[in-house]
Amino acid sequence: MAESRLVACPNCGKNALWTLENAWRPFCSERCKLIDLGAWASERYRVPVIEDKDELESNDTDAAPPPATK
């Protein structure tokens, strides 16, 4: 039989059981899970994007040429 494993809740830091019985794992409660979801929804958490200079230059050349003037 597998042992119960305790993990720290990512929101509040309390110990939470990492078992199938804990429907909110890795969080300790539904409240902590919803707080984390709200942070993502309000864009407090963001995945960093590193723009590649070469990719930006290639996108500029793919753009349509400016209209001809008379």
JSON list of N, CA and C in Angstrom, two decimals:
[
{"chain": "A", "resi": 1, "resn": "MET", "atom": "N", "xyz": [0.85, -1.18, 0.00]},
{"chain": "A", "resi": 1, "resn": "MET", "atom": "CA", "xyz": [0.00, 0.00, 0.00]},
{"chain": "A", "resi": 1, "resn": "MET", "atom": "C", "xyz": [0.89, 1.24, 0.00]},
{"chain": "A", "resi": 2, "resn": "ALA", "atom": "N", "xyz": [0.54, 2.23, -0.80]},
{"chain": "A", "resi": 2, "resn": "ALA", "atom": "CA", "xyz": [1.33, 3.45, -0.91]},
{"chain": "A", "resi": 2, "resn": "ALA", "atom": "C", "xyz": [1.13, 4.33, 0.32]},
{"chain": "A", "resi": 3, "resn": "GLU", "atom": "N", "xyz": [2.20, 4.98, 0.71]},
{"chain": "A", "resi": 3, "resn": "GLU", "atom": "CA", "xyz": [2.13, 5.88, 1.85]},
{"chain": "A", "resi": 3, "resn": "GLU", "atom": "C", "xyz": [1.49, 7.20, 1.43]},
{"chain": "A", "resi": 4, "resn": "SER", "atom": "N", "xyz": [0.83, 7.86, 2.39]},
{"chain": "A", "resi": 4, "resn": "SER", "atom": "CA", "xyz": [0.30, 9.19, 2.13]},
{"chain": "A", "resi": 4, "resn": "SER", "atom": "C", "xyz": [1.46, 10.16, 2.11]},
{"chain": "A", "resi": 5, "resn": "ARG", "atom": "N", "xyz": [1.43, 11.07, 1.19]},
{"chain": "A", "resi": 5, "resn": "ARG", "atom": "CA", "xyz": [2.51, 12.04, 1.06]},
{"chain": "A", "resi": 5, "resn": "ARG", "atom": "C", "xyz": [1.97, 13.42, 1.38]},
{"chain": "A", "resi": 6, "resn": "LEU", "atom": "N", "xyz": [2.69, 14.17, 2.20]},
{"chain": "A", "resi": 6, "resn": "LEU", "atom": "CA", "xyz": [2.31, 15.54, 2.52]},
{"chain": "A", "resi": 6, "resn": "LEU", "atom": "C", "xyz": [3.08, 16.49, 1.62]},
{"chain": "A", "resi": 7, "resn": "VAL", "atom": "N", "xyz": [2.37, 17.45, 1.06]},
{"chain": "A", "resi": 7, "resn": "VAL", "atom": "CA", "xyz": [2.99, 18.50, 0.25]},
{"chain": "A", "resi": 7, "resn": "VAL", "atom": "C", "xyz": [2.52, 19.85, 0.78]},
{"chain": "A", "resi": 8, "resn": "ALA", "atom": "N", "xyz": [3.29, 20.87, 0.54]},
{"chain": "A", "resi": 8, "resn": "ALA", "atom": "CA", "xyz": [2.90, 22.23, 0.95]},
{"chain": "A", "resi": 8, "resn": "ALA", "atom": "C", "xyz": [1.91, 22.79, -0.06]},
{"chain": "A", "resi": 9, "resn": "CYS", "atom": "N", "xyz": [0.82, 23.35, 0.44]},
{"chain": "A", "resi": 9, "resn": "CYS", "atom": "CA", "xyz": [-0.17, 23.99, -0.42]},
{"chain": "A", "resi": 9, "resn": "CYS", "atom": "C", "xyz": [0.51, 25.17, -1.13]},
{"chain": "A", "resi": 10, "resn": "PRO", "atom": "N", "xyz": [0.40, 25.27, -2.45]},
{"chain": "A", "resi": 10, "resn": "PRO", "atom": "CA", "xyz": [1.05, 26.37, -3.18]},
{"chain": "A", "resi": 10, "resn": "PRO", "atom": "C", "xyz": [0.51, 27.74, -2.79]},
{"chain": "A", "resi": 11, "resn": "ASN", "atom": "N", "xyz": [-0.68, 27.80, -2.24]},
{"chain": "A", "resi": 11, "resn": "ASN", "atom": "CA", "xyz": [-1.28, 29.08, -1.90]},
{"chain": "A", "resi": 11, "resn": "ASN", "atom": "C", "xyz": [-0.96, 29.52, -0.47]},
{"chain": "A", "resi": 12, "resn": "CYS", "atom": "N", "xyz": [-1.23, 28.66, 0.51]},
{"chain": "A", "resi": 12, "resn": "CYS", "atom": "CA", "xyz": [-1.08, 29.08, 1.91]},
{"chain": "A", "resi": 12, "resn": "CYS", "atom": "C", "xyz": [0.08, 28.41, 2.63]},
{"chain": "A", "resi": 13, "resn": "GLY", "atom": "N", "xyz": [0.62, 27.35, 2.06]},
{"chain": "A", "resi": 13, "resn": "GLY", "atom": "CA", "xyz": [1.76, 26.68, 2.67]},
{"chain": "A", "resi": 13, "resn": "GLY", "atom": "C", "xyz": [1.42, 25.60, 3.68]},
{"chain": "A", "resi": 14, "resn": "LYS", "atom": "N", "xyz": [0.15, 25.40, 3.99]},
{"chain": "A", "resi": 14, "resn": "LYS", "atom": "CA", "xyz": [-0.24, 24.33, 4.92]},
{"chain": "A", "resi": 14, "resn": "LYS", "atom": "C", "xyz": [0.04, 22.98, 4.29]},
{"chain": "A", "resi": 15, "resn": "ASN", "atom": "N", "xyz": [0.17, 21.97, 5.14]},
{"chain": "A", "resi": 15, "resn": "ASN", "atom": "CA", "xyz": [0.35, 20.61, 4.64]},
{"chain": "A", "resi": 15, "resn": "ASN", "atom": "C", "xyz": [-0.94, 20.11, 4.02]},
{"chain": "A", "resi": 16, "resn": "ALA", "atom": "N", "xyz": [-0.82, 19.47, 2.87]},
{"chain": "A", "resi": 16, "resn": "ALA", "atom": "CA", "xyz": [-1.97, 18.89, 2.19]},
{"chain": "A", "resi": 16, "resn": "ALA", "atom": "C", "xyz": [-1.61, 17.47, 1.80]},
{"chain": "A", "resi": 17, "resn": "LEU", "atom": "N", "xyz": [-2.56, 16.56, 1.95]},
{"chain": "A", "resi": 17, "resn": "LEU", "atom": "CA", "xyz": [-2.33, 15.17, 1.55]},
{"chain": "A", "resi": 17, "resn": "LEU", "atom": "C", "xyz": [-2.37, 15.04, 0.04]},
{"chain": "A", "resi": 18, "resn": "TRP", "atom": "N", "xyz": [-1.39, 14.35, -0.50]},
{"chain": "A", "resi": 18, "resn": "TRP", "atom": "CA", "xyz": [-1.37, 14.07, -1.93]},
{"chain": "A", "resi": 18, "resn": "TRP", "atom": "C", "xyz": [-1.93, 12.66, -2.12]},
{"chain": "A", "resi": 19, "resn": "THR", "atom": "N", "xyz": [-3.25, 12.56, -2.08]},
{"chain": "A", "resi": 19, "resn": "THR", "atom": "CA", "xyz": [-3.93, 11.29, -2.25]},
{"chain": "A", "resi": 19, "resn": "THR", "atom": "C", "xyz": [-5.13, 11.49, -3.16]},
{"chain": "A", "resi": 20, "resn": "LEU", "atom": "N", "xyz": [-5.69, 10.40, -3.64]},
{"chain": "A", "resi": 20, "resn": "LEU", "atom": "CA", "xyz": [-6.88, 10.50, -4.48]},
{"chain": "A", "resi": 20, "resn": "LEU", "atom": "C", "xyz": [-8.07, 11.07, -3.72]},
{"chain": "A", "resi": 21, "resn": "GLU", "atom": "N", "xyz": [-8.07, 10.92, -2.40]},
{"chain": "A", "resi": 21, "resn": "GLU", "atom": "CA", "xyz": [-9.17, 11.43, -1.59]},
{"chain": "A", "resi": 21, "resn": "GLU", "atom": "C", "xyz": [-9.18, 12.96, -1.52]},
{"chain": "A", "resi": 22, "resn": "ASN", "atom": "N", "xyz": [-8.03, 13.58, -1.74]},
{"chain": "A", "resi": 22, "resn": "ASN", "atom": "CA", "xyz": [-7.95, 15.04, -1.72]},
{"chain": "A", "resi": 22, "resn": "ASN", "atom": "C", "xyz": [-8.25, 15.56, -3.13]},
{"chain": "A", "resi": 23, "resn": "ALA", "atom": "N", "xyz": [-9.48, 15.97, -3.35]},
{"chain": "A", "resi": 23, "resn": "ALA", "atom": "CA", "xyz": [-9.92, 16.42, -4.66]},
{"chain": "A", "resi": 23, "resn": "ALA", "atom": "C", "xyz": [-9.26, 17.73, -5.08]},
{"chain": "A", "resi": 24, "resn": "TRP", "atom": "N", "xyz": [-8.66, 18.44, -4.16]},
{"chain": "A", "resi": 24, "resn": "TRP", "atom": "CA", "xyz": [-8.07, 19.74, -4.48]},
{"chain": "A", "resi": 24, "resn": "TRP", "atom": "C", "xyz": [-6.55, 19.70, -4.60]},
{"chain": "A", "resi": 25, "resn": "ARG", "atom": "N", "xyz": [-5.95, 18.50, -4.54]},
{"chain": "A", "resi": 25, "resn": "ARG", "atom": "CA", "xyz": [-4.49, 18.43, -4.55]},
{"chain": "A", "resi": 25, "resn": "ARG", "atom": "C", "xyz": [-3.92, 19.18, -5.74]},
{"chain": "A", "resi": 26, "resn": "PRO", "atom": "N", "xyz": [-2.87, 19.89, -5.65]},
{"chain": "A", "resi": 26, "resn": "PRO", "atom": "CA", "xyz": [-1.93, 20.00, -4.53]},
{"chain": "A", "resi": 26, "resn": "PRO", "atom": "C", "xyz": [-2.35, 21.02, -3.49]},
{"chain": "A", "resi": 27, "resn": "PHE", "atom": "N", "xyz": [-3.55, 21.56, -3.60]},
{"chain": "A", "resi": 27, "resn": "PHE", "atom": "CA", "xyz": [-4.02, 22.56, -2.64]},
{"chain": "A", "resi": 27, "resn": "PHE", "atom": "C", "xyz": [-4.63, 21.88, -1.43]},
{"chain": "A", "resi": 28, "resn": "CYS", "atom": "N", "xyz": [-4.72, 22.62, -0.31]},
{"chain": "A", "resi": 28, "resn": "CYS", "atom": "CA", "xyz": [-5.25, 22.02, 0.91]},
{"chain": "A", "resi": 28, "resn": "CYS", "atom": "C", "xyz": [-6.78, 22.11, 0.96]},
{"chain": "A", "resi": 29, "resn": "SER", "atom": "N", "xyz": [-7.36, 23.02, 0.18]},
{"chain": "A", "resi": 29, "resn": "SER", "atom": "CA", "xyz": [-8.81, 23.21, 0.23]},
{"chain": "A", "resi": 29, "resn": "SER", "atom": "C", "xyz": [-9.32, 23.78, -1.09]},
{"chain": "A", "resi": 30, "resn": "GLU", "atom": "N", "xyz": [-10.61, 23.75, -1.24]},
{"chain": "A", "resi": 30, "resn": "GLU", "atom": "CA", "xyz": [-11.23, 24.33, -2.43]},
{"chain": "A", "resi": 30, "resn": "GLU", "atom": "C", "xyz": [-10.97, 25.84, -2.47]},
{"chain": "A", "resi": 31, "resn": "ARG", "atom": "N", "xyz": [-10.97, 26.48, -1.32]},
{"chain": "A", "resi": 31, "resn": "ARG", "atom": "CA", "xyz": [-10.73, 27.92, -1.23]},
{"chain": "A", "resi": 31, "resn": "ARG", "atom": "C", "xyz": [-9.37, 28.27, -1.83]},
{"chain": "A", "resi": 32, "resn": "CYS", "atom": "N", "xyz": [-8.31, 27.55, -1.43]},
{"chain": "A", "resi": 32, "resn": "CYS", "atom": "CA", "xyz": [-6.97, 27.82, -1.95]},
{"chain": "A", "resi": 32, "resn": "CYS", "atom": "C", "xyz": [-6.91, 27.57, -3.46]},
{"chain": "A", "resi": 33, "resn": "LYS", "atom": "N", "xyz": [-7.60, 26.56, -3.91]},
{"chain": "A", "resi": 33, "resn": "LYS", "atom": "CA", "xyz": [-7.62, 26.25, -5.34]},
{"chain": "A", "resi": 33, "resn": "LYS", "atom": "C", "xyz": [-8.29, 27.39, -6.12]},
{"chain": "A", "resi": 34, "resn": "LEU", "atom": "N", "xyz": [-9.39, 27.92, -5.60]},
{"chain": "A", "resi": 34, "resn": "LEU", "atom": "CA", "xyz": [-10.10, 29.00, -6.28]},
{"chain": "A", "resi": 34, "resn": "LEU", "atom": "C", "xyz": [-9.32, 30.31, -6.23]},
{"chain": "A", "resi": 35, "resn": "ILE", "atom": "N", "xyz": [-8.59, 30.55, -5.15]},
{"chain": "A", "resi": 35, "resn": "ILE", "atom": "CA", "xyz": [-7.75, 31.74, -5.07]},
{"chain": "A", "resi": 35, "resn": "ILE", "atom": "C", "xyz": [-6.68, 31.69, -6.17]},
{"chain": "A", "resi": 36, "resn": "ASP", "atom": "N", "xyz": [-6.07, 30.53, -6.36]},
{"chain": "A", "resi": 36, "resn": "ASP", "atom": "CA", "xyz": [-5.05, 30.36, -7.39]},
{"chain": "A", "resi": 36, "resn": "ASP", "atom": "C", "xyz": [-5.68, 30.53, -8.78]},
{"chain": "A", "resi": 37, "resn": "LEU", "atom": "N", "xyz": [-6.83, 29.95, -9.01]},
{"chain": "A", "resi": 37, "resn": "LEU", "atom": "CA", "xyz": [-7.52, 30.09, -10.30]},
{"chain": "A", "resi": 37, "resn": "LEU", "atom": "C", "xyz": [-7.83, 31.55, -10.58]},
{"chain": "A", "resi": 38, "resn": "GLY", "atom": "N", "xyz": [-8.27, 32.27, -9.55]},
{"chain": "A", "resi": 38, "resn": "GLY", "atom": "CA", "xyz": [-8.57, 33.70, -9.71]},
{"chain": "A", "resi": 38, "resn": "GLY", "atom": "C", "xyz": [-7.33, 34.50, -10.07]},
{"chain": "A", "resi": 39, "resn": "ALA", "atom": "N", "xyz": [-6.18, 34.12, -9.52]},
{"chain": "A", "resi": 39, "resn": "ALA", "atom": "CA", "xyz": [-4.93, 34.81, -9.85]},
{"chain": "A", "resi": 39, "resn": "ALA", "atom": "C", "xyz": [-4.59, 34.62, -11.33]},
{"chain": "A", "resi": 40, "resn": "TRP", "atom": "N", "xyz": [-4.79, 33.41, -11.84]},
{"chain": "A", "resi": 40, "resn": "TRP", "atom": "CA", "xyz": [-4.55, 33.18, -13.27]},
{"chain": "A", "resi": 40, "resn": "TRP", "atom": "C", "xyz": [-5.55, 33.96, -14.11]},
{"chain": "A", "resi": 41, "resn": "ALA", "atom": "N", "xyz": [-6.82, 33.97, -13.70]},
{"chain": "A", "resi": 41, "resn": "ALA", "atom": "CA", "xyz": [-7.87, 34.64, -14.47]},
{"chain": "A", "resi": 41, "resn": "ALA", "atom": "C", "xyz": [-7.66, 36.15, -14.52]},
{"chain": "A", "resi": 42, "resn": "SER", "atom": "N", "xyz": [-7.12, 36.72, -13.44]},
{"chain": "A", "resi": 42, "resn": "SER", "atom": "CA", "xyz": [-6.87, 38.16, -13.41]},
{"chain": "A", "resi": 42, "resn": "SER", "atom": "C", "xyz": [-5.50, 38.54, -13.96]},
{"chain": "A", "resi": 43, "resn": "GLU", "atom": "N", "xyz": [-4.80, 37.54, -14.50]},
{"chain": "A", "resi": 43, "resn": "GLU", "atom": "CA", "xyz": [-3.49, 37.70, -15.12]},
{"chain": "A", "resi": 43, "resn": "GLU", "atom": "C", "xyz": [-2.41, 38.18, -14.16]},
{"chain": "A", "resi": 44, "resn": "ARG", "atom": "N", "xyz": [-2.53, 37.83, -12.86]},
{"chain": "A", "resi": 44, "resn": "ARG", "atom": "CA", "xyz": [-1.44, 38.10, -11.92]},
{"chain": "A", "resi": 44, "resn": "ARG", "atom": "C", "xyz": [-0.28, 37.17, -12.19]},
{"chain": "A", "resi": 45, "resn": "TYR", "atom": "N", "xyz": [-0.57, 35.97, -12.69]},
{"chain": "A", "resi": 45, "resn": "TYR", "atom": "CA", "xyz": [0.46, 35.03, -13.10]},
{"chain": "A", "resi": 45, "resn": "TYR", "atom": "C", "xyz": [0.58, 35.13, -14.61]},
{"chain": "A", "resi": 46, "resn": "ARG", "atom": "N", "xyz": [1.80, 35.16, -15.09]},
{"chain": "A", "resi": 46, "resn": "ARG", "atom": "CA", "xyz": [2.00, 35.20, -16.54]},
{"chain": "A", "resi": 46, "resn": "ARG", "atom": "C", "xyz": [3.15, 34.28, -16.91]},
{"chain": "A", "resi": 47, "resn": "VAL", "atom": "N", "xyz": [3.06, 33.68, -18.06]},
{"chain": "A", "resi": 47, "resn": "VAL", "atom": "CA", "xyz": [4.14, 32.86, -18.58]},
{"chain": "A", "resi": 47, "resn": "VAL", "atom": "C", "xyz": [5.05, 33.79, -19.36]},
{"chain": "A", "resi": 48, "resn": "PRO", "atom": "N", "xyz": [6.34, 33.88, -19.00]},
{"chain": "A", "resi": 48, "resn": "PRO", "atom": "CA", "xyz": [7.22, 34.81, -19.69]},
{"chain": "A", "resi": 48, "resn": "PRO", "atom": "C", "xyz": [7.46, 34.40, -21.14]},
{"chain": "A", "resi": 49, "resn": "VAL", "atom": "N", "xyz": [7.57, 35.39, -21.99]},
{"chain": "A", "resi": 49, "resn": "VAL", "atom": "CA", "xyz": [7.82, 35.16, -23.41]},
{"chain": "A", "resi": 49, "resn": "VAL", "atom": "C", "xyz": [9.11, 35.87, -23.78]},
{"chain": "A", "resi": 50, "resn": "ILE", "atom": "N", "xyz": [10.01, 35.15, -24.39]},
{"chain": "A", "resi": 50, "resn": "ILE", "atom": "CA", "xyz": [11.26, 35.74, -24.86]},
{"chain": "A", "resi": 50, "resn": "ILE", "atom": "C", "xyz": [11.15, 35.83, -26.37]},
{"chain": "A", "resi": 51, "resn": "GLU", "atom": "N", "xyz": [11.13, 37.06, -26.86]},
{"chain": "A", "resi": 51, "resn": "GLU", "atom": "CA", "xyz": [10.98, 37.25, -28.29]},
{"chain": "A", "resi": 51, "resn": "GLU", "atom": "C", "xyz": [12.33, 37.06, -28.98]},
{"chain": "A", "resi": 52, "resn": "ASP", "atom": "N", "xyz": [12.32, 36.34, -30.07]},
{"chain": "A", "resi": 52, "resn": "ASP", "atom": "CA", "xyz": [13.51, 36.08, -30.85]},
{"chain": "A", "resi": 52, "resn": "ASP", "atom": "C", "xyz": [13.65, 37.17, -31.90]},
{"chain": "A", "resi": 53, "resn": "LYS", "atom": "N", "xyz": [14.77, 37.89, -31.89]},
{"chain": "A", "resi": 53, "resn": "LYS", "atom": "CA", "xyz": [14.97, 39.01, -32.81]},
{"chain": "A", "resi": 53, "resn": "LYS", "atom": "C", "xyz": [14.88, 38.54, -34.26]},
{"chain": "A", "resi": 54, "resn": "ASP", "atom": "N", "xyz": [15.47, 37.38, -34.57]},
{"chain": "A", "resi": 54, "resn": "ASP", "atom": "CA", "xyz": [15.43, 36.86, -35.94]},
{"chain": "A", "resi": 54, "resn": "ASP", "atom": "C", "xyz": [13.99, 36.58, -36.38]},
{"chain": "A", "resi": 55, "resn": "GLU", "atom": "N", "xyz": [13.18, 36.08, -35.47]},
{"chain": "A", "resi": 55, "resn": "GLU", "atom": "CA", "xyz": [11.79, 35.79, -35.81]},
{"chain": "A", "resi": 55, "resn": "GLU", "atom": "C", "xyz": [11.03, 37.08, -36.08]},
{"chain": "A", "resi": 56, "resn": "LEU", "atom": "N", "xyz": [11.29, 38.12, -35.30]},
{"chain": "A", "resi": 56, "resn": "LEU", "atom": "CA", "xyz": [10.62, 39.39, -35.52]},
{"chain": "A", "resi": 56, "resn": "LEU", "atom": "C", "xyz": [10.99, 39.98, -36.88]},
{"chain": "A", "resi": 57, "resn": "GLU", "atom": "N", "xyz": [12.27, 39.87, -37.28]},
{"chain": "A", "resi": 57, "resn": "GLU", "atom": "CA", "xyz": [12.69, 40.39, -38.58]},
{"chain": "A", "resi": 57, "resn": "GLU", "atom": "C", "xyz": [12.06, 39.61, -39.72]},
{"chain": "A", "resi": 58, "resn": "SER", "atom": "N", "xyz": [11.92, 38.30, -39.58]},
{"chain": "A", "resi": 58, "resn": "SER", "atom": "CA", "xyz": [11.31, 37.50, -40.64]},
{"chain": "A", "resi": 58, "resn": "SER", "atom": "C", "xyz": [9.82, 37.81, -40.76]},
{"chain": "A", "resi": 59, "resn": "ASN", "atom": "N", "xyz": [9.17, 38.14, -39.66]},
{"chain": "A", "resi": 59, "resn": "ASN", "atom": "CA", "xyz": [7.76, 38.52, -39.71]},
{"chain": "A", "resi": 59, "resn": "ASN", "atom": "C", "xyz": [7.59, 39.85, -40.42]},
{"chain": "A", "resi": 60, "resn": "ASP", "atom": "N", "xyz": [8.56, 40.77, -40.28]},
{"chain": "A", "resi": 60, "resn": "ASP", "atom": "CA", "xyz": [8.48, 42.06, -40.96]},
{"chain": "A", "resi": 60, "resn": "ASP", "atom": "C", "xyz": [8.57, 41.89, -42.47]},
{"chain": "A", "resi": 61, "resn": "THR", "atom": "N", "xyz": [9.37, 40.95, -42.95]},
{"chain": "A", "resi": 61, "resn": "THR", "atom": "CA", "xyz": [9.52, 40.75, -44.39]},
{"chain": "A", "resi": 61, "resn": "THR", "atom": "C", "xyz": [8.31, 40.03, -44.97]},
{"chain": "A", "resi": 62, "resn": "ASP", "atom": "N", "xyz": [7.56, 39.34, -44.15]},
{"chain": "A", "resi": 62, "resn": "ASP", "atom": "CA", "xyz": [6.37, 38.63, -44.62]},
{"chain": "A", "resi": 62, "resn": "ASP", "atom": "C", "xyz": [5.18, 39.58, -44.80]},
{"chain": "A", "resi": 63, "resn": "ALA", "atom": "N", "xyz": [5.28, 40.78, -44.25]},
{"chain": "A", "resi": 63, "resn": "ALA", "atom": "CA", "xyz": [4.17, 41.72, -44.32]},
{"chain": "A", "resi": 63, "resn": "ALA", "atom": "C", "xyz": [4.01, 42.21, -45.77]},
{"chain": "A", "resi": 64, "resn": "ALA", "atom": "N", "xyz": [2.81, 42.64, -46.08]},
{"chain": "A", "resi": 64, "resn": "ALA", "atom": "CA", "xyz": [2.51, 43.14, -47.42]},
{"chain": "A", "resi": 64, "resn": "ALA", "atom": "C", "xyz": [3.29, 44.44, -47.65]},
{"chain": "A", "resi": 65, "resn": "PRO", "atom": "N", "xyz": [3.76, 44.66, -48.88]},
{"chain": "A", "resi": 65, "resn": "PRO", "atom": "CA", "xyz": [4.50, 45.88, -49.17]},
{"chain": "A", "resi": 65, "resn": "PRO", "atom": "C", "xyz": [3.56, 47.08, -49.08]},
{"chain": "A", "resi": 66, "resn": "PRO", "atom": "N", "xyz": [4.11, 48.27, -48.80]},
{"chain": "A", "resi": 66, "resn": "PRO", "atom": "CA", "xyz": [3.26, 49.45, -48.72]},
{"chain": "A", "resi": 66, "resn": "PRO", "atom": "C", "xyz": [2.66, 49.77, -50.10]},
{"chain": "A", "resi": 67, "resn": "PRO", "atom": "N", "xyz": [1.50, 50.40, -50.13]},
{"chain": "A", "resi": 67, "resn": "PRO", "atom": "CA", "xyz": [0.86, 50.71, -51.42]},
{"chain": "A", "resi": 67, "resn": "PRO", "atom": "C", "xyz": [1.73, 51.70, -52.22]},
{"chain": "A", "resi": 68, "resn": "ALA", "atom": "N", "xyz": [1.70, 51.54, -53.53]},
{"chain": "A", "resi": 68, "resn": "ALA", "atom": "CA", "xyz": [2.47, 52.42, -54.42]},
{"chain": "A", "resi": 68, "resn": "ALA", "atom": "C", "xyz": [1.85, 53.80, -54.43]},
{"chain": "A", "resi": 69, "resn": "THR", "atom": "N", "xyz": [2.70, 54.81, -54.51]},
{"chain": "A", "resi": 69, "resn": "THR", "atom": "CA", "xyz": [2.21, 56.20, -54.58]},
{"chain": "A", "resi": 69, "resn": "THR", "atom": "C", "xyz": [2.35, 56.71, -56.01]},
{"chain": "A", "resi": 70, "resn": "LYS", "atom": "N", "xyz": [1.53, 57.64, -56.41]},
{"chain": "A", "resi": 70, "resn": "LYS", "atom": "CA", "xyz": [1.57, 58.19, -57.78]},
{"chain": "A", "resi": 70, "resn": "LYS", "atom": "C", "xyz": [2.42, 59.42, -57.85]}
]
